[in-house]
Amino acid sequence: RHKNIIGIKEATGDLNRLQEIKRQVDEDFILLSGDDMSCLEFMELGGDGVISVTANVAPALMAQMCQAANDQDWTTAREINDRLDPLHHGIFIESNPVMPKWCLFKMNKITSPAVRLPLVEASEESKIEIERIMSESL
């Protein structure tokens, strides 16, 4: 406990860790998932939200899913998460932020998918795969 620490981003994907943290903090301590692939389960177990990579590409859908989860409308939250799940995985087929930048470039949200060294632009295979995922998910 520290007066300046009000929450934590838990990004291991280990849902058991959430319960360990919850036992050690006050009820108003903010618990945020940092793992898109398990964020819905994290919220189902009492987490408050997510710091999301997927939200860079699909902000409205991620916000709707989190709102449904916060409202405990688990049916809607799962439906949205099921739709986003291929994107949650696909966005990490190369190192972050390579794939999110490619997605944003293809969506005409940024003018270049360039990344700084030591990162390099996505491979052609990855570009084709993420574009397929985007066309099916968004």
XYZ file of N, CA, C and O in Angstrom:
552
model
N 0.839 -1.189 0.000
C 0.000 0.000 0.000
C 0.879 1.246 0.000
O 1.834 1.319 0.776
N 0.507 2.173 -0.856
C 1.188 3.462 -0.940
C 0.164 4.475 -1.424
O -0.581 4.197 -2.369
N 0.135 5.632 -0.811
C -0.896 6.630 -1.124
C -0.876 7.075 -2.586
O -1.894 7.509 -3.110
N 0.251 6.953 -3.273
C 0.338 7.392 -4.664
C 0.092 6.277 -5.671
O 0.116 6.525 -6.872
N -0.102 5.068 -5.192
C -0.345 3.940 -6.103
C -1.814 3.552 -5.971
O -2.256 3.093 -4.916
N -2.564 3.747 -7.062
C -4.016 3.511 -7.017
C -4.446 2.300 -7.836
O -5.609 1.922 -7.821
N -3.506 1.695 -8.570
C -3.872 0.559 -9.397
C -2.648 -0.097 -10.002
O -1.519 0.326 -9.770
N -2.929 -1.143 -10.786
C -1.852 -1.893 -11.430
C -2.324 -2.420 -12.786
O -3.501 -2.746 -12.960
N -1.410 -2.452 -13.722
C -1.629 -3.121 -15.002
C -0.999 -4.500 -14.878
O 0.215 -4.624 -14.754
N -1.806 -5.522 -14.895
C -1.348 -6.903 -14.756
C -1.335 -7.521 -16.153
O -2.385 -7.775 -16.724
N -0.137 -7.724 -16.704
C -0.018 -8.122 -18.108
C 0.565 -9.512 -18.316
O 0.953 -9.847 -19.425
N 0.605 -10.323 -17.269
C 1.201 -11.649 -17.438
C 0.265 -12.617 -18.152
O 0.713 -13.619 -18.693
N -1.042 -12.348 -18.123
C -2.009 -13.292 -18.663
C -2.336 -14.402 -17.682
O -3.157 -15.267 -17.971
N -1.702 -14.394 -16.518
C -1.939 -15.393 -15.471
C -3.105 -14.920 -14.609
O -2.943 -14.050 -13.752
N -4.274 -15.497 -14.845
C -5.477 -15.052 -14.141
C -5.433 -15.359 -12.649
O -6.110 -14.694 -11.867
N -4.637 -16.325 -12.229
C -4.477 -16.605 -10.799
C -3.825 -15.432 -10.075
O -4.108 -15.182 -8.910
N -2.972 -14.730 -10.786
C -2.278 -13.579 -10.200
C -3.276 -12.486 -9.804
O -3.062 -11.798 -8.808
N -4.359 -12.338 -10.543
C -5.376 -11.351 -10.207
C -5.917 -11.612 -8.805
O -6.052 -10.687 -8.000
N -6.226 -12.856 -8.504
C -6.763 -13.188 -7.188
C -5.738 -12.915 -6.096
O -6.096 -12.432 -5.012
N -4.471 -13.199 -6.371
C -3.406 -12.920 -5.400
C -3.334 -11.421 -5.108
O -3.225 -11.003 -3.952
N -3.390 -10.619 -6.150
C -3.327 -9.164 -5.978
C -4.554 -8.677 -5.226
O -4.437 -7.858 -4.304
N -5.738 -9.161 -5.585
C -6.980 -8.718 -4.935
C -6.942 -8.953 -3.424
O -7.474 -8.152 -2.662
N -6.307 -10.037 -3.002
C -6.223 -10.337 -1.568
C -5.333 -9.336 -0.828
O -5.438 -9.194 0.383
N -4.464 -8.663 -1.555
C -3.475 -7.794 -0.914
C -3.790 -6.304 -0.996
O -3.041 -5.496 -0.465
N -4.877 -5.947 -1.661
C -5.176 -4.526 -1.864
C -6.576 -4.189 -1.381
O -7.411 -5.072 -1.170
N -6.825 -2.894 -1.211
C -8.155 -2.437 -0.834
C -9.131 -2.610 -1.990
O -8.729 -2.713 -3.154
N -10.413 -2.583 -1.687
C -11.459 -2.814 -2.685
C -11.450 -1.777 -3.801
O -11.815 -2.079 -4.938
N -11.017 -0.545 -3.512
C -11.032 0.509 -4.530
C -9.763 0.544 -5.387
O -9.627 1.384 -6.270
N -8.828 -0.379 -5.160
C -7.605 -0.471 -5.957
C -7.985 -0.889 -7.374
O -8.745 -1.830 -7.577
N -7.469 -0.188 -8.380
C -7.845 -0.425 -9.770
C -6.964 -1.527 -10.361
O -5.744 -1.452 -10.314
N -7.626 -2.542 -10.931
C -6.933 -3.687 -11.518
C -7.211 -3.730 -13.014
O -8.338 -3.976 -13.439
N -6.184 -3.462 -13.807
C -6.322 -3.421 -15.258
C -5.527 -4.539 -15.902
O -4.365 -4.764 -15.558
N -6.141 -5.218 -16.843
C -5.446 -6.238 -17.621
C -4.568 -5.549 -18.651
O -4.949 -4.533 -19.228
N -3.429 -6.123 -18.896
C -2.561 -5.656 -19.969
C -2.428 -6.719 -21.042
O -1.518 -6.669 -21.860
N -3.357 -7.668 -21.034
C -3.312 -8.795 -21.962
C -4.669 -8.907 -22.660
O -5.640 -9.369 -22.062
N -4.730 -8.473 -23.911
C -5.997 -8.481 -24.646
C -6.636 -9.866 -24.714
O -7.851 -9.985 -24.654
N -5.811 -10.892 -24.833
C -6.347 -12.235 -25.036
C -7.087 -12.779 -23.819
O -7.965 -13.619 -23.966
N -6.769 -12.277 -22.635
C -7.463 -12.750 -21.431
C -8.223 -11.648 -20.708
O -8.702 -11.854 -19.601
N -8.374 -10.493 -21.331
C -8.964 -9.359 -20.617
C -10.420 -9.601 -20.209
O -10.825 -9.173 -19.123
N -11.199 -10.285 -21.018
C -12.587 -10.524 -20.622
C -12.635 -11.430 -19.401
O -13.366 -11.138 -18.445
N -11.864 -12.502 -19.392
C -11.821 -13.387 -18.229
C -11.318 -12.627 -17.001
O -11.804 -12.826 -15.894
N -10.353 -11.745 -17.200
C -9.818 -10.903 -16.140
C -10.939 -10.071 -15.523
O -11.073 -9.994 -14.300
N -11.762 -9.478 -16.363
C -12.874 -8.660 -15.873
C -13.941 -9.525 -15.208
O -14.536 -9.126 -14.209
N -14.165 -10.712 -15.738
C -15.132 -11.623 -15.118
C -14.703 -12.001 -13.702
O -15.547 -12.233 -12.837
N -13.397 -12.031 -13.474
C -12.876 -12.388 -12.153
C -12.715 -11.182 -11.229
O -12.185 -11.312 -10.136
N -13.173 -10.017 -11.679
C -13.155 -8.841 -10.814
C -12.236 -7.729 -11.233
O -12.110 -6.726 -10.529
N -11.582 -7.857 -12.386
C -10.752 -6.767 -12.889
C -11.616 -5.611 -13.357
O -12.811 -5.771 -13.640
N -11.013 -4.446 -13.435
C -11.767 -3.230 -13.747
C -11.737 -2.825 -15.212
O -12.574 -2.028 -15.642
N -10.794 -3.332 -15.976
C -10.700 -2.928 -17.375
C -9.420 -3.440 -17.992
O -8.814 -4.385 -17.491
N -8.998 -2.774 -19.080
C -7.835 -3.237 -19.828
C -7.085 -2.049 -20.413
O -7.689 -1.055 -20.803
N -5.772 -2.157 -20.428
C -4.914 -1.283 -21.223
C -4.592 -2.121 -22.448
O -3.855 -3.091 -22.369
N -5.178 -1.763 -23.564
C -5.309 -2.662 -24.699
C -4.506 -2.230 -25.917
O -4.485 -1.055 -26.274
N -3.902 -3.204 -26.588
C -3.292 -2.983 -27.899
C -4.380 -3.045 -28.970
O -4.431 -2.213 -29.869
N -5.278 -4.018 -28.841
C -6.373 -4.174 -29.801
C -7.189 -2.888 -29.925
O -7.666 -2.553 -31.013
N -7.339 -2.160 -28.824
C -8.132 -0.926 -28.841
C -7.557 0.136 -29.772
O -8.279 1.043 -30.192
N -6.279 0.030 -30.126
C -5.721 0.964 -31.095
C -6.348 0.773 -32.467
O -6.457 1.709 -33.253
N -6.762 -0.459 -32.758
C -7.304 -0.808 -34.069
C -8.831 -0.854 -34.043
O -9.487 -0.487 -35.015
N -9.397 -1.282 -32.926
C -10.854 -1.429 -32.806
C -11.328 -0.780 -31.505
O -11.841 -1.459 -30.611
N -11.162 0.546 -31.374
C -11.493 1.198 -30.100
C -12.961 1.086 -29.698
O -13.263 0.833 -28.532
N -13.854 1.241 -30.638
C -15.282 1.193 -30.290
C -15.676 -0.196 -29.804
O -16.393 -0.325 -28.798
N -15.223 -1.228 -30.490
C -15.572 -2.589 -30.072
C -14.974 -2.933 -28.710
O -15.647 -3.554 -27.871
N -13.738 -2.536 -28.466
C -13.136 -2.804 -27.160
C -13.880 -2.040 -26.065
O -14.135 -2.580 -24.982
N -14.257 -0.797 -26.340
C -15.011 -0.015 -25.352
C -16.369 -0.656 -25.085
O -16.812 -0.730 -23.925
N -17.036 -1.123 -26.139
C -18.334 -1.787 -25.957
C -18.191 -3.064 -25.149
O -19.015 -3.354 -24.282
N -17.140 -3.830 -25.417
C -16.931 -5.062 -24.665
C -16.685 -4.751 -23.194
O -17.270 -5.380 -22.310
N -15.840 -3.775 -22.914
C -15.554 -3.414 -21.521
C -16.790 -2.862 -20.830
O -17.039 -3.178 -19.664
N -17.568 -2.072 -21.539
C -18.796 -1.539 -20.938
C -19.759 -2.668 -20.612
O -20.350 -2.702 -19.530
N -19.929 -3.601 -21.528
C -20.804 -4.751 -21.273
C -20.301 -5.545 -20.070
O -21.088 -5.958 -19.209
N -18.998 -5.742 -19.982
C -18.428 -6.467 -18.839
C -18.655 -5.694 -17.545
O -19.052 -6.282 -16.528
N -18.430 -4.392 -17.566
C -18.669 -3.593 -16.365
C -20.139 -3.595 -15.961
O -20.465 -3.490 -14.783
N -21.029 -3.732 -16.956
C -22.467 -3.834 -16.681
C -22.872 -5.263 -16.329
O -24.049 -5.534 -16.118
N -21.903 -6.172 -16.335
C -22.107 -7.605 -16.099
C -23.065 -8.233 -17.114
O -23.766 -9.194 -16.831
N -23.056 -7.682 -18.333
C -23.785 -8.261 -19.459
C -22.801 -9.190 -20.162
O -22.231 -8.861 -21.197
N -22.612 -10.354 -19.563
C -21.574 -11.271 -20.021
C -21.868 -11.851 -21.402
O -20.938 -12.137 -22.158
N -23.132 -11.980 -21.752
C -23.472 -12.503 -23.077
C -22.974 -11.550 -24.159
O -22.294 -11.960 -25.101
N -23.282 -10.276 -24.006
C -22.828 -9.279 -24.980
C -21.318 -9.166 -24.970
O -20.682 -9.123 -26.033
N -20.717 -9.135 -23.790
C -19.258 -9.018 -23.691
C -18.587 -10.189 -24.396
O -17.608 -9.989 -25.134
N -19.104 -11.393 -24.208
C -18.497 -12.576 -24.857
C -18.678 -12.532 -26.370
O -17.772 -12.914 -27.113
N -19.857 -12.085 -26.829
C -20.090 -11.984 -28.273
C -19.081 -11.036 -28.918
O -18.506 -11.338 -29.968
N -18.867 -9.894 -28.277
C -17.911 -8.922 -28.825
C -16.497 -9.480 -28.742
O -15.713 -9.382 -29.693
N -16.154 -10.078 -27.610
C -14.816 -10.640 -27.458
C -14.564 -11.762 -28.465
O -13.466 -11.867 -29.011
N -15.571 -12.585 -28.719
C -15.415 -13.643 -29.717
C -15.116 -13.054 -31.090
O -14.315 -13.601 -31.851
N -15.763 -11.949 -31.389
C -15.515 -11.270 -32.666
C -14.096 -10.701 -32.713
O -13.431 -10.738 -33.750
N -13.620 -10.186 -31.577
C -12.296 -9.570 -31.511
C -11.160 -10.568 -31.313
O -10.001 -10.237 -31.559
N -11.472 -11.770 -30.873
C -10.425 -12.723 -30.507
C -9.387 -12.962 -31.610
O -8.179 -12.948 -31.322
N -9.789 -13.142 -32.871
C -8.754 -13.305 -33.907
C -7.838 -12.075 -34.007
O -6.636 -12.212 -34.242
N -8.393 -10.900 -33.788
C -7.584 -9.682 -33.820
C -6.658 -9.619 -32.608
O -5.491 -9.234 -32.733
N -7.172 -10.007 -31.414
C -6.322 -10.055 -30.216
C -5.058 -10.868 -30.497
O -3.958 -10.482 -30.092
N -5.213 -11.988 -31.168
C -4.074 -12.868 -31.453
C -3.265 -12.363 -32.645
O -2.029 -12.328 -32.588
N -3.953 -11.969 -33.708
C -3.278 -11.576 -34.938
C -2.411 -10.347 -34.794
O -1.383 -10.212 -35.471
N -2.811 -9.464 -33.923
C -2.071 -8.221 -33.753
C -0.686 -8.451 -33.135
O 0.173 -7.584 -33.172
N -0.489 -9.676 -32.627
C 0.804 -10.015 -32.028
C 1.588 -11.047 -32.838
O 2.539 -11.637 -32.331
N 1.229 -11.253 -34.116
C 1.999 -12.210 -34.912
C 3.406 -11.684 -35.199
O 4.283 -12.450 -35.576
N 3.593 -10.390 -35.028
C 4.929 -9.793 -35.023
C 4.994 -8.863 -33.817
O 3.978 -8.570 -33.191
N 6.171 -8.401 -33.491
C 6.367 -7.580 -32.295
C 5.508 -6.322 -32.326
O 5.356 -5.676 -33.365
N 4.968 -5.984 -31.183
C 4.227 -4.741 -31.017
C 5.238 -3.590 -31.099
O 6.307 -3.698 -30.516
N 4.985 -2.548 -31.844
C 3.771 -2.097 -32.500
C 3.726 -2.331 -34.003
O 3.005 -1.621 -34.722
N 4.452 -3.304 -34.500
C 4.532 -3.523 -35.943
C 3.146 -3.760 -36.539
O 2.750 -3.096 -37.509
N 2.402 -4.717 -36.005
C 1.101 -5.051 -36.596
C 0.043 -3.976 -36.343
O -0.705 -3.640 -37.270
N -0.060 -3.401 -35.132
C -1.033 -2.316 -34.982
C -0.785 -1.160 -35.950
O -1.723 -0.604 -36.515
N 0.503 -0.826 -36.170
C 0.798 0.258 -37.104
C 0.393 -0.124 -38.529
O -0.130 0.711 -39.274
N 0.597 -1.381 -38.902
C 0.181 -1.812 -40.239
C -1.339 -1.718 -40.360
O -1.859 -1.226 -41.368
N -2.047 -2.165 -39.335
C -3.516 -2.090 -39.352
C -3.984 -0.647 -39.494
O -4.862 -0.343 -40.317
N -3.420 0.240 -38.701
C -3.816 1.648 -38.753
C -3.490 2.268 -40.100
O -4.255 3.081 -40.628
N -2.385 1.863 -40.691
C -2.025 2.323 -42.034
C -3.070 1.851 -43.048
O -3.557 2.634 -43.874
N -3.448 0.577 -42.985
C -4.437 0.027 -43.920
C -5.812 0.651 -43.714
O -6.620 0.708 -44.639
N -6.084 1.148 -42.509
C -7.365 1.796 -42.206
C -7.320 3.300 -42.517
O -8.264 4.022 -42.235
N -6.197 3.759 -43.092
C -6.001 5.181 -43.410
C -6.055 6.082 -42.184
O -6.483 7.230 -42.272
N -5.593 5.566 -41.043
C -5.545 6.351 -39.811
C -4.171 6.987 -39.609
O -4.050 7.961 -38.880
N -3.142 6.390 -40.218
C -1.796 6.955 -40.192
C -1.245 6.903 -41.616
O -1.729 6.134 -42.441
N -0.238 7.723 -41.894
C 0.269 7.824 -43.262
C 1.392 6.852 -43.583
O 1.746 6.691 -44.751
N 1.950 6.218 -42.553
C 3.063 5.295 -42.796
C 3.065 4.208 -41.721
O 2.850 4.510 -40.548
N 3.369 2.967 -42.109
C 3.492 1.898 -41.122
C 4.907 1.776 -40.566
O 5.231 0.800 -39.889
N 5.752 2.766 -40.834
C 7.160 2.690 -40.454
C 7.328 2.543 -38.943
O 6.584 3.135 -38.163
N 8.295 1.740 -38.566
C 8.692 1.586 -37.169
C 10.183 1.883 -37.076
O 10.897 1.835 -38.069
N 10.622 2.191 -35.864
C 12.044 2.492 -35.670
C 12.825 1.222 -35.378
O 12.310 0.293 -34.770
N 14.072 1.226 -35.830
C 14.977 0.123 -35.535
C 15.105 -0.030 -34.019
O 15.035 0.963 -33.304
N 15.200 -1.227 -33.537
C 15.532 -2.453 -34.236
C 14.325 -3.151 -34.858
O 14.467 -4.216 -35.450
N 13.127 -2.579 -34.728
C 11.959 -3.180 -35.362
C 12.008 -2.935 -36.860
O 12.629 -1.979 -37.333
N 11.340 -3.804 -37.600
C 11.233 -3.659 -39.047
C 9.765 -3.832 -39.432
O 8.968 -4.374 -38.672
N 9.434 -3.366 -40.635
C 8.067 -3.483 -41.127
C 7.633 -4.950 -41.185
O 8.453 -5.851 -41.343
N 6.352 -5.159 -41.068
C 5.783 -6.510 -41.090
C 6.138 -7.253 -42.371
O 6.252 -6.651 -43.442
N 6.275 -8.564 -42.251
C 6.528 -9.398 -43.423
C 5.273 -9.419 -44.299
O 4.166 -9.141 -43.840
N 5.461 -9.769 -45.562
C 4.310 -9.848 -46.481
C 3.291 -10.873 -45.985
O 2.088 -10.644 -46.071
N 3.772 -12.000 -45.458
C 2.864 -13.036 -44.950
C 2.029 -12.505 -43.789
O 0.820 -12.745 -43.716
N 2.664 -11.772 -42.895
C 1.946 -11.210 -41.751
C 0.939 -10.155 -42.192
O -0.171 -10.076 -41.656
N 1.313 -9.345 -43.165
C 0.392 -8.319 -43.682
C -0.860 -8.980 -44.259
O -1.986 -8.541 -43.978
N -0.663 -10.022 -45.051
C -1.807 -10.733 -45.654
C -2.687 -11.328 -44.565
O -3.913 -11.209 -44.602
N -2.068 -11.934 -43.556
C -2.824 -12.574 -42.472
C -3.619 -11.549 -41.657
O -4.805 -11.738 -41.382
N -3.000 -10.441 -41.282
C -3.708 -9.456 -40.459
C -4.805 -8.768 -41.274
O -5.870 -8.450 -40.738
N -4.594 -8.578 -42.558
C -5.646 -7.987 -43.393
C -6.839 -8.935 -43.492
O -7.998 -8.497 -43.465
N -6.580 -10.237 -43.583
C -7.672 -11.227 -43.578
C -8.431 -11.163 -42.249
O -9.650 -11.110 -42.224
N -7.696 -11.129 -41.160
C -8.321 -11.068 -39.830
C -9.151 -9.799 -39.694
O -10.282 -9.830 -39.200
N -8.598 -8.680 -40.118
C -9.328 -7.402 -40.037
C -10.619 -7.462 -40.846
O -11.659 -6.993 -40.380
N -10.563 -8.045 -42.039
C -11.763 -8.088 -42.887
C -12.849 -8.950 -42.256
O -14.040 -8.706 -42.467
N -12.457 -9.951 -41.469
C -13.441 -10.821 -40.818
C -13.908 -10.291 -39.466
O -15.003 -10.625 -39.017
N -13.091 -9.484 -38.801
C -13.381 -9.057 -37.432
C -14.005 -7.668 -37.341
O -14.763 -7.387 -36.407
N -13.635 -6.778 -38.256
C -14.082 -5.372 -38.129
C -15.252 -5.061 -39.035
O -15.503 -5.656 -40.006
